[in-house]
Structures are given as structure tokens and as C-alpha cells.
Short mmCIF file of C-alpha atoms in Angstrom, two decimals:
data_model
loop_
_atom_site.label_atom_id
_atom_site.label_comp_id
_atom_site.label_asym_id
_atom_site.label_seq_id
_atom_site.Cartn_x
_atom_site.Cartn_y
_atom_site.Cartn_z
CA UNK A 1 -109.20 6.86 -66.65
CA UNK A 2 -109.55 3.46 -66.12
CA UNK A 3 -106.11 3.01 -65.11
CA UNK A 4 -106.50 5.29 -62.41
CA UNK A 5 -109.32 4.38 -60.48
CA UNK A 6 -107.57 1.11 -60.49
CA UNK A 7 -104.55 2.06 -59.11
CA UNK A 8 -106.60 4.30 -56.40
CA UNK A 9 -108.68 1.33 -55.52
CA UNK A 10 -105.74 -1.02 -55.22
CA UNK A 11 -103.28 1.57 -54.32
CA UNK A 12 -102.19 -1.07 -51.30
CA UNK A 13 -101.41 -3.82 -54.07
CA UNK A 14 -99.63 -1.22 -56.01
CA UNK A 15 -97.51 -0.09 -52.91
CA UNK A 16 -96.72 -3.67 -52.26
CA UNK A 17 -95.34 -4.00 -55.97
CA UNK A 18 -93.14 -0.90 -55.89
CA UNK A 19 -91.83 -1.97 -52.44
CA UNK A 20 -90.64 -5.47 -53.98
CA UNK A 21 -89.32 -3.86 -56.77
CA UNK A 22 -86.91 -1.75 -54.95
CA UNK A 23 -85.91 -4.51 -52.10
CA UNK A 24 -85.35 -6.49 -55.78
CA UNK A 25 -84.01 -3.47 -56.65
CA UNK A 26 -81.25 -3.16 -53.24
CA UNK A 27 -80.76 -7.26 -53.30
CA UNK A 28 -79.33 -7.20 -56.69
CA UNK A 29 -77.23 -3.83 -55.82
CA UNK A 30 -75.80 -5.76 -52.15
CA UNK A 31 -74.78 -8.60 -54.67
CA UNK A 32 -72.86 -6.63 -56.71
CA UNK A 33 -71.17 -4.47 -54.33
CA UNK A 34 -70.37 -7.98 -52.52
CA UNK A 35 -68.86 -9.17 -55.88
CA UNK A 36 -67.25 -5.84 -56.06
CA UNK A 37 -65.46 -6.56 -52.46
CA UNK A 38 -64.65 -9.63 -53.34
CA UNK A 39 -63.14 -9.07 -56.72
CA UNK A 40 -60.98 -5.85 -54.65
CA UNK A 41 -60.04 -8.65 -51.70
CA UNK A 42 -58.89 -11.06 -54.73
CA UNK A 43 -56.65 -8.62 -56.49
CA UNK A 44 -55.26 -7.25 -53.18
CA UNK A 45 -54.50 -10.75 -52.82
CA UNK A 46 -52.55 -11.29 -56.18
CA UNK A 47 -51.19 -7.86 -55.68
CA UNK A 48 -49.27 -8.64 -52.01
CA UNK A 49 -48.53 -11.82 -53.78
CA UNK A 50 -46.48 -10.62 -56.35
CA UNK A 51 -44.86 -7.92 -54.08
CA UNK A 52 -43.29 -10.33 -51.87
CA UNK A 53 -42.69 -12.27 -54.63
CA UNK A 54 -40.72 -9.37 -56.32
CA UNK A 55 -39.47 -8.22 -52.51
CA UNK A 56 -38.18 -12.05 -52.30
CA UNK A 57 -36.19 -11.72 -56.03
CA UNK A 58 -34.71 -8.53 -55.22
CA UNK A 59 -33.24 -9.64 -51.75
CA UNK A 60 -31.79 -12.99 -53.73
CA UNK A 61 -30.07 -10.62 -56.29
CA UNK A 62 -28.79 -8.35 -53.30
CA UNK A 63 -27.71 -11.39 -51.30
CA UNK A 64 -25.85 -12.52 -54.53
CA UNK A 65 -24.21 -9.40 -55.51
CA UNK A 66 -22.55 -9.49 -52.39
CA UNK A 67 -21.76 -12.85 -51.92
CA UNK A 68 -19.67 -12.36 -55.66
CA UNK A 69 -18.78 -9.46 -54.19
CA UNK A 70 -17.21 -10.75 -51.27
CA UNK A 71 -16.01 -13.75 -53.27
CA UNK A 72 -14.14 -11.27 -55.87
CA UNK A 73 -12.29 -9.82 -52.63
CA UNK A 74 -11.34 -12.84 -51.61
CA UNK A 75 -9.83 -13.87 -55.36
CA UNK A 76 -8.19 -10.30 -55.02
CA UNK A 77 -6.68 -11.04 -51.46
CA UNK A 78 -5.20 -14.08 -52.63
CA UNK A 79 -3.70 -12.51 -55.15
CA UNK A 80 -1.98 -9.93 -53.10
CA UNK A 81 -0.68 -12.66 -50.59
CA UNK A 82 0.79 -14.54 -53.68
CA UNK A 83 2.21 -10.86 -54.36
CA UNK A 84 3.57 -10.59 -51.45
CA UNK A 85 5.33 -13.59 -51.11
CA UNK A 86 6.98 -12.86 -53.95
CA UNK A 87 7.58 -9.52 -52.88
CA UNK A 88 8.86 -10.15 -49.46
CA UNK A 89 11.38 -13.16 -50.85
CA UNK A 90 13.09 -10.30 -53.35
CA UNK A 91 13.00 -7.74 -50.52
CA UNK A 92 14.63 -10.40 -48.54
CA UNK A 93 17.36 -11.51 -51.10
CA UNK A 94 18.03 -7.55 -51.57
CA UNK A 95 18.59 -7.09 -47.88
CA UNK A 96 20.81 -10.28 -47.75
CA UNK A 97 22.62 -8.78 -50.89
CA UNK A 98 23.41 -5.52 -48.88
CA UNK A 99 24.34 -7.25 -45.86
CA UNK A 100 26.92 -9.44 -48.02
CA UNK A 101 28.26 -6.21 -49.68
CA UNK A 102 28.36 -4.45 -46.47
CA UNK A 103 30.28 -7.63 -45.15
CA UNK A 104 32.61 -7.64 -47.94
CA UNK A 105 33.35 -3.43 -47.92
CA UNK A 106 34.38 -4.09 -44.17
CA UNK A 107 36.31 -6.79 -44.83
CA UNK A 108 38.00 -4.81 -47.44
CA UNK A 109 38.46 -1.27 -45.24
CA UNK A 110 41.01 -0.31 -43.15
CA UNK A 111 39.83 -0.43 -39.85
CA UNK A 112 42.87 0.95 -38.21
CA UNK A 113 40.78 4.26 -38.00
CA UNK A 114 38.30 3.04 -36.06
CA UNK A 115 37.90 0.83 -33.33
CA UNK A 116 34.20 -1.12 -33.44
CA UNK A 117 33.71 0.16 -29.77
CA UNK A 118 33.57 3.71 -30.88
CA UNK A 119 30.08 5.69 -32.53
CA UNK A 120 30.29 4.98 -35.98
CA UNK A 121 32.88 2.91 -36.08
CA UNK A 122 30.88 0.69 -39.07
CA UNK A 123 28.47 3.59 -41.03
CA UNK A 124 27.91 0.91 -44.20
CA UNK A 125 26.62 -1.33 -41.55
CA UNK A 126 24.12 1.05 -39.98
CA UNK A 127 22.75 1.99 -43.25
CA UNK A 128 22.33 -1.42 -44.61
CA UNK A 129 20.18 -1.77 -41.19
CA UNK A 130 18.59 1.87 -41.28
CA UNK A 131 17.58 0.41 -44.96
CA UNK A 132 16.41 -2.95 -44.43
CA UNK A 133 14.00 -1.53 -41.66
CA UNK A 134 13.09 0.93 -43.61
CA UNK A 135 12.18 -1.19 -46.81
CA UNK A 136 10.48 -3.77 -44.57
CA UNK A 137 8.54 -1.71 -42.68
CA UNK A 138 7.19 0.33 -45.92
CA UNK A 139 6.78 -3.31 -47.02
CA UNK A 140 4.30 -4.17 -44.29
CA UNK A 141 2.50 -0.08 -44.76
CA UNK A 142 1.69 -0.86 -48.28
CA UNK A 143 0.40 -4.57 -47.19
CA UNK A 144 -2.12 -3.07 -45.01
CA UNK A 145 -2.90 -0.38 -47.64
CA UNK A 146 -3.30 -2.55 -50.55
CA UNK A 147 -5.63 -5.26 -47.85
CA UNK A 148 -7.31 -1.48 -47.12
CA UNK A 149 -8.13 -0.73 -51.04
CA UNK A 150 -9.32 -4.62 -51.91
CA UNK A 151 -11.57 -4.00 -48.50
CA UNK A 152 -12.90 -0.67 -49.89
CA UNK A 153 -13.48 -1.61 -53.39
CA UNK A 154 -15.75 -4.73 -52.41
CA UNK A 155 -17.73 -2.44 -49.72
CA UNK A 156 -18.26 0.02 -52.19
CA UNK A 157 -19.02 -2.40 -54.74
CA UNK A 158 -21.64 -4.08 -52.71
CA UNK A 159 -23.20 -1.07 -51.87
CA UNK A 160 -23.74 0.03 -55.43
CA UNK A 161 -25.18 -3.65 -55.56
CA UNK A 162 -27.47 -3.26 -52.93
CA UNK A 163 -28.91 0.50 -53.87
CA UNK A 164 -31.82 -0.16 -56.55
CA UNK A 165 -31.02 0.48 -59.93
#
């Protein structure tokens, strides 16, 4: 009973108490939701951090895959000229061949049937040409188609590098 009539007589005292209490009370709970923010600001912090960090890797790896990519097309190109050159010399030796046979078979006919003003006065001739244009121009068709594939393979291949895996 005691108790009480002391806390009724100083009731004021008492008020004052409770009140800094809870503003000890509200200072502690600001400091720790400040600590809480700036723990949260921190880790955002690592956390962009490490996302460009990983956005910066996986654009080196990209940039790589297609400069190997575009390197391997390149190696394959080179190859296909070298091809080519090989190509176009036998192509060229077969055409001369023709042309010397076709020489040799008019040499060899009798042209007493034909005069060389008339139309087809010299058929082996024309087909030897009809053939050699032929076989060059398919020559130069499956240049541009092979220069097509190598183009298409290292797009599609550096497509496939860029996509995520």
C-alpha cells in the first residue's frame, strides 16, 4: 500500500521515468532500423557489384565466342580459296585438254563436207565451248555456295554462342 501512495504522490516523477524509458526505448529501435538500412544499402551494393561483374564476364565470353568464331571462318575461307585454286587449275587443264582434242579431231576430219562459214560447220568445237562455260560457270555457282555455307555456319555458330546456356 505503500507503493501506491508513492506512486500517486509522485505520479509526475513516475510519468517522467516511463517517458524516458520509451524515448530510450524508440532511440535504440531508430538505431537499429538505421543499421538495418545500412546493412540493406551495403549488400545492394555487393549485389550490383557482382552483377556487373558477372554482366562484364559474360559479354567477354560472348565477344570471344565470336571472335573464334569469326576466326574459324576465316581458317575455313582460306581453305576453300586454296581449294579452289586447285580446283580451277584442273578445270583449266581439262578445258585445255578438250580444246587440244577438239583441235586434233578437226585436224583429223574431212572437212570437205562443210565449209567453216556454214551453221555447224565445227559441232566438236561448239561443245568443247558449250562445256567449258558450262563447267566454269558451275565452278564459280558452287564458289559462292560453298563462301554462302562457311558464312552460315559461323553466323549460326555465333548465335548459339551468344544465346545463354
Amino acid at each position: 500500500m505503500a507503493a501506491l501512495t508513492w506512486l500517486l504522490s509522485n505520479w509526475k516523477l513516475v510519468l517522467v521515468g516511463l517517458l524516458l524509458a520509451l524515448l530510450g526505448l524508440q532511440t535504440v529501435r531508430v538505431a537499429g532500423l538505421e543499421q538495418a538500412a545500412a546493412d540493406r544499402r551495403a549488400t545492394d551494393a555487393e549485389s550490383q557489384r557482382l552483377a556487373e561483374r558477372a554482366q562484364r564476364t559474360e559479354e567477354q565470353r560472348r565477344a570471344a565466342a565470336v571472335t573464334k568464331e569469326a576466326t574459324d571462318a576465316q581458317g575455313r575461307i582460306s581453305t576453300l580459296e586454296d581449294d579452289l585454286r586447285g580446283a580451277r587449275a584442273a578445270a583449266d587443264g581439262l578445258r585445255e585438254a578438250a580444246a587440244g582434242a577438239a583441235g586434233r579431231a578437226r585436224a583429223s576430219a574431212c572437212t570437205a563436207t562443210a565449209s567453216p562459214s556454214q551453221p555447224g560447220a565445227d559441232p566438236l568445237g561448239l561443245l568443247v565451248d558449250v562445256l567449258g562455260r558450262a563447267d566454269k560457270r558451275a565452278g564459280e555457282l558452287a564458289e559462292y555456295a560453298d563462301r554462302l555455307r562457311i558464312a552460315g555456319i559461323a553466323c549460326e555458330r555465333s548465335y548459339d554462342a551468344l544465346t545463354p546456356k
